[in-house]
Backbone as a ProteinNet text record, in pm:
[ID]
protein_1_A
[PRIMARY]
XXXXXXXXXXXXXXXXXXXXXXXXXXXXXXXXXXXXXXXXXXXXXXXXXXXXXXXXXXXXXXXXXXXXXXXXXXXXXXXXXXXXXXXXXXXXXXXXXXXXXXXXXXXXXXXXXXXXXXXXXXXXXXXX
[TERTIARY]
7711.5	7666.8	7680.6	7595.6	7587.2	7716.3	7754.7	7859.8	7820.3	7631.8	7639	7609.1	7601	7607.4	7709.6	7835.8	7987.6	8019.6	8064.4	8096.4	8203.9	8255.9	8370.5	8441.1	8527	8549.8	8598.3	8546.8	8614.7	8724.1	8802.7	8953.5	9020.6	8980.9	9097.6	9069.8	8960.8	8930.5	8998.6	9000.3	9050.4	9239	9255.4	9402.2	9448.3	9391.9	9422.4	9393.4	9302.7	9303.9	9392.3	9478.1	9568.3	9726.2	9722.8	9846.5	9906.5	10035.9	10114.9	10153.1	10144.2	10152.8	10317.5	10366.1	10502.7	10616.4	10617.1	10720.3	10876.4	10848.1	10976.3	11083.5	11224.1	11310.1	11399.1	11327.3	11444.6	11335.2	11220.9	11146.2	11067.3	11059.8	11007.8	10873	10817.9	10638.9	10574.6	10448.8	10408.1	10431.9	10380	10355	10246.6	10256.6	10151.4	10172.6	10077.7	10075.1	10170.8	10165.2	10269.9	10404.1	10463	10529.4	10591.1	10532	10601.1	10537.2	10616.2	10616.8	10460.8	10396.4	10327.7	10383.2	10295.4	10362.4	10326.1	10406.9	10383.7	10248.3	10202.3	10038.5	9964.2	9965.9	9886	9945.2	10086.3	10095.8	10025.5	10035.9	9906.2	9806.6	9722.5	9650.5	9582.9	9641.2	9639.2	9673.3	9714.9	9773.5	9624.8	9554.8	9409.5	9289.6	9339.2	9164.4	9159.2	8978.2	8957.3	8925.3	8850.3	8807.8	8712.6	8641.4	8526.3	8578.9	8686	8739.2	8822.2	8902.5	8983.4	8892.2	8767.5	8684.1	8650.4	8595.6	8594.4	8688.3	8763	8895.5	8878.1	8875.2	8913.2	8811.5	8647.2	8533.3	8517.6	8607.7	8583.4	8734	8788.9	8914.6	8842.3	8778.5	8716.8	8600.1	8569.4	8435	8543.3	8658.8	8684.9	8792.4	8788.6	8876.6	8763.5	8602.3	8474.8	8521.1	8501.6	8446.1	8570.1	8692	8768.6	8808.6	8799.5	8741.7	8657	8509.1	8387.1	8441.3	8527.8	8546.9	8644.4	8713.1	8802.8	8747.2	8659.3	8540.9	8462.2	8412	8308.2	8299.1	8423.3	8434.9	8402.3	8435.4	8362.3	8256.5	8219.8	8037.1	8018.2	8046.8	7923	7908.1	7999.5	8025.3	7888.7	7941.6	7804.1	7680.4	7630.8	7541.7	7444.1	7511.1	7474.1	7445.5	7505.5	7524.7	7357.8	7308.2	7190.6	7055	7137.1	7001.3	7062.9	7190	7292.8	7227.3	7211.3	7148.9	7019.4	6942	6816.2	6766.4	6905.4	6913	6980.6	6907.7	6931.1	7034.6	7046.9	7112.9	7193.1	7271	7366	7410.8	7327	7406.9	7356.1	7391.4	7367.2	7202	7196.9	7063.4	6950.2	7003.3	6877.1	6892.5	7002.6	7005	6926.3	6938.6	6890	6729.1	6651.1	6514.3	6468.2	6517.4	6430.6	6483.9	6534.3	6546.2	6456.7	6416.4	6343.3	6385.8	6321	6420.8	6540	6466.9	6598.1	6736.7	6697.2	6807.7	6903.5	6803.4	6861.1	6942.6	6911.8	6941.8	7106.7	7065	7236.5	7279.1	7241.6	7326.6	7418.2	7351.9	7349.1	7499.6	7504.5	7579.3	7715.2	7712	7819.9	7840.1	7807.8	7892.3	7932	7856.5	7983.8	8066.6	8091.5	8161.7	8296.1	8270.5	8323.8	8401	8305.2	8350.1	8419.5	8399.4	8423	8596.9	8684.8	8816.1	8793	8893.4	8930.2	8942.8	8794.9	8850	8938.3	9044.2	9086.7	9063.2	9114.6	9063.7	9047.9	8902	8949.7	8859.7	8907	8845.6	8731.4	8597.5	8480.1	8405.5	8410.7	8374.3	8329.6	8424.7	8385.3	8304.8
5152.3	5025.5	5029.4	5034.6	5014.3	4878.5	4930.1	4810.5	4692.6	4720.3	4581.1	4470.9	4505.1	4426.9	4405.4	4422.1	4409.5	4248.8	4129.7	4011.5	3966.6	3906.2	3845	3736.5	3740.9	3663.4	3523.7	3393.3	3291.2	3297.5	3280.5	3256.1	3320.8	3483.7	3552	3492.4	3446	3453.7	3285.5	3176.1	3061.1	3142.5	3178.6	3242.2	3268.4	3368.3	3431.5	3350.8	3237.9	3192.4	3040.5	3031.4	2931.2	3013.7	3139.4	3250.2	3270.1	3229.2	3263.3	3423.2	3520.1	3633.7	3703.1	3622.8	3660.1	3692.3	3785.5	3750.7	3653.5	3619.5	3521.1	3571	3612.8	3714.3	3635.6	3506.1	3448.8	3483.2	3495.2	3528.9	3652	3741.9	3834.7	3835.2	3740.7	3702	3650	3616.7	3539.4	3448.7	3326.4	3178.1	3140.2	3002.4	2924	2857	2850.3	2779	2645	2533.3	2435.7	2482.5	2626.5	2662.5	2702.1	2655.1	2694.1	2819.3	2931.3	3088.6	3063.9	3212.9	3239.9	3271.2	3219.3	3258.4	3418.8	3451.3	3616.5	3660.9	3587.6	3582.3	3546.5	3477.3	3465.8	3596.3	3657.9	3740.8	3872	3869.8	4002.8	4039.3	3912.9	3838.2	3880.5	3863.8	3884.3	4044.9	4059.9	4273.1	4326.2	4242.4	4289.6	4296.1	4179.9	4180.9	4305.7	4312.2	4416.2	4382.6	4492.3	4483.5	4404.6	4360.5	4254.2	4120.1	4123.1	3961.5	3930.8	4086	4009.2	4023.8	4052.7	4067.5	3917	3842.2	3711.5	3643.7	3621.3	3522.3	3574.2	3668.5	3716	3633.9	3616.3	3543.9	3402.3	3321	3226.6	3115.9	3215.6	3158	3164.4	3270.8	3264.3	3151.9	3105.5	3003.1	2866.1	2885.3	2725.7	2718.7	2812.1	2835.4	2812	2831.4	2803	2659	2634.9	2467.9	2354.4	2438.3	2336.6	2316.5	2470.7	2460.1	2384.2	2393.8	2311	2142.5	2073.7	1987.3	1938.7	2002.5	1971.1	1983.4	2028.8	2040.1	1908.9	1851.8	1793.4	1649	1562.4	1464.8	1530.6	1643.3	1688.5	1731.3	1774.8	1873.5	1723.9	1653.4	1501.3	1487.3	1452.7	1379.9	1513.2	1597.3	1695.5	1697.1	1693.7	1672.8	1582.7	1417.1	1283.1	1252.1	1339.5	1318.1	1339.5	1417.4	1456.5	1318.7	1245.3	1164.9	1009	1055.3	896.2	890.5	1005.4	1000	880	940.6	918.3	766.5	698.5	516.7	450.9	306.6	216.5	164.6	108.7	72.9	126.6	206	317.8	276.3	293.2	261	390.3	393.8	509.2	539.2	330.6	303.6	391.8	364.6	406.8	515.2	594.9	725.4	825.2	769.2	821.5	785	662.7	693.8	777.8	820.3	931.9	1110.5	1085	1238.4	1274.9	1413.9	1466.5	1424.3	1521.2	1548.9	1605	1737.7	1834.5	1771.1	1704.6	1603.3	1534.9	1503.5	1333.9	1469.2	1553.7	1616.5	1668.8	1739.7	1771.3	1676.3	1518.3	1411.9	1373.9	1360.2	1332.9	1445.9	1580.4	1632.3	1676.7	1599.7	1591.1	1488.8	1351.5	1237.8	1247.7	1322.8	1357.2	1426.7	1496.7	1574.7	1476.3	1379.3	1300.7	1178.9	1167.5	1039.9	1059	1144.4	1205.1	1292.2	1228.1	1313.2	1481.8	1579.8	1707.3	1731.6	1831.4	1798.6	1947	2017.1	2083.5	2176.7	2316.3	2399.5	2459	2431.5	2457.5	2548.7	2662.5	2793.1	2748.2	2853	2846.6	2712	2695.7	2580.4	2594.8	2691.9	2715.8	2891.5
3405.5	3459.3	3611.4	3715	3793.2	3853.4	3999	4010.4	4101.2	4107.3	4146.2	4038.4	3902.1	3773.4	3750.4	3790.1	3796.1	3865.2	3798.2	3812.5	3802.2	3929.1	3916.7	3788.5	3754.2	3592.6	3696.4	3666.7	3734.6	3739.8	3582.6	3539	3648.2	3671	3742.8	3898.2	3953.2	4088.7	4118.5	4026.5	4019.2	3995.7	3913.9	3947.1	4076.5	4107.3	4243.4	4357.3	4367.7	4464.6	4462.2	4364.4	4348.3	4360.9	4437.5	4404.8	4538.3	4535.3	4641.6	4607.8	4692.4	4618.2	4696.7	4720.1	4748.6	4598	4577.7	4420.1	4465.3	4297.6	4334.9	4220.6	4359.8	4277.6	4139.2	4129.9	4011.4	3856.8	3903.5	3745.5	3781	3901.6	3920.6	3912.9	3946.8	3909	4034.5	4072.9	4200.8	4148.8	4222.4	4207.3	4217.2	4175.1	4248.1	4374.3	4425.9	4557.3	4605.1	4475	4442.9	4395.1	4418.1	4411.1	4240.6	4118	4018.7	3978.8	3932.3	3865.6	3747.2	3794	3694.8	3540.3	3434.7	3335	3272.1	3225.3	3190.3	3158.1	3093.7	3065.2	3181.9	3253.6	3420.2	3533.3	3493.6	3615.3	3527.3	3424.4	3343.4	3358.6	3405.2	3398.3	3536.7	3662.5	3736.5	3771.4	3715.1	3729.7	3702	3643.7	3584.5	3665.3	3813.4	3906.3	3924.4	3965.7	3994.2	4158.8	4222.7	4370.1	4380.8	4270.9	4369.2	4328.2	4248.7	4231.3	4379.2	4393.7	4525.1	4617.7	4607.5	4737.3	4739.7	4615	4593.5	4613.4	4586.3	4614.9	4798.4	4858.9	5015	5072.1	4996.4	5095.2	5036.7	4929.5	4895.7	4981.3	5023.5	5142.8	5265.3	5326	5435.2	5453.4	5352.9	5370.1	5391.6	5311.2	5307.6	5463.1	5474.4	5672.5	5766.8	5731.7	5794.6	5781.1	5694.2	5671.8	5716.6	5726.1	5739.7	5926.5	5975.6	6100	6181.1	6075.5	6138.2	6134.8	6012.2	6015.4	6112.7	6154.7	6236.2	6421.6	6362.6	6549.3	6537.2	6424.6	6417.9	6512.2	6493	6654.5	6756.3	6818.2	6938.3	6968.1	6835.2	6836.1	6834.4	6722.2	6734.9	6885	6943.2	7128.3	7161.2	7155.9	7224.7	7188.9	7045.8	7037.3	7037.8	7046.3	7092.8	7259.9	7328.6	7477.2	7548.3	7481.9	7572.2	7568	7432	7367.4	7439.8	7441.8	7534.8	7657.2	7716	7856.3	7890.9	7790.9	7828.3	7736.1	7733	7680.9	7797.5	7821.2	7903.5	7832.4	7671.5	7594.7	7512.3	7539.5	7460.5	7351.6	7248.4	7060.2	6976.7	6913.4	6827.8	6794.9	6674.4	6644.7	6743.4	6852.6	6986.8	6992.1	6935.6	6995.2	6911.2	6792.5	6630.5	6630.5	6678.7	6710.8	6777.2	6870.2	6956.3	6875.5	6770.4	6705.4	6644.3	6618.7	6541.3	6389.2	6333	6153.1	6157.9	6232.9	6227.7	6336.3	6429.5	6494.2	6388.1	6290.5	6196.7	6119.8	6052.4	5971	6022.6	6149.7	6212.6	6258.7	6300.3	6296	6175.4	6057	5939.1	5875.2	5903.2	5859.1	5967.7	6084	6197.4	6120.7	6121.8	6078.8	5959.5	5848.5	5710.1	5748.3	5801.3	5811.9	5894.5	5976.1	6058.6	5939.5	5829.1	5788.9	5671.6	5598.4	5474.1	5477	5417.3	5427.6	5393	5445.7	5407.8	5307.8	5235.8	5112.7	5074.4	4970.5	4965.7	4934.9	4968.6	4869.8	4724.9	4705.7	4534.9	4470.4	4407.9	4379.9	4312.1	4333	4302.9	4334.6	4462.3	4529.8	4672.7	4744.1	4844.1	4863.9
[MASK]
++++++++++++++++++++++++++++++++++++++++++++++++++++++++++++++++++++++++++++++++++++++++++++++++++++++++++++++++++++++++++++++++

């Protein structure tokens, strides 16, 4: 079988990306992130990923470090990307600022202010 027909199994990639992988010397197992011990059957379980699950779990952390980044920029990108359209109003409100946009304006307005209004949401495997 070719290994790009080779698929990550959720279960293990939702495991692993809920896995503190520090062992913990009172049950000799990782954890979870909320801190309680894998059970013998989840650290097995886990003895089992292969390389493209931890390649998965490695780019499904990196997306949610993207996104939680971008959210945490997004008050300032908004301020920047509103400023050029603030200029060119006698009457500085949003309303006014949002008529003179294109689509693609409304569209990256539209996803600065979710991003602005909408809480952090957490990370949660096979999601990001």
């Amino acid at each position: 079988m070719p290994e790009t027909d080779i698929r990550p199994r959720p279960d293990i990639v939702a495991l692993l990306c809920d896995a503190d992988f520090k062992r913990r010397p009172d049950t000799n197992t990782y954890s979870h992130r909320d801190g309680r011990p894998f059970s013998k059957e989840e650290q097995a379980l886990a003895f089992t990923a292969t390389r493209v699950e931890l390649e998965e779990v490695s780019e499904q952390l990196a997306r949610y470090r993207e996104y939680r980044r971008t959210w945490e920029e997004a008050p300032e990108a908004f301020q920047r990307f509103l400023a050029p359209f603030m200029e060119q109003l006698a009457e500085k409100n949003i309303g006014n600022a949002v008529q003179l946009m294109s689509e693609t304006d409304r569209t990256e307005f539209d996803r600065l202010l979710g991003l602005m209004i909408h809480p952090l949401r957490p990370f949660a495997p096979n999601t990001f």
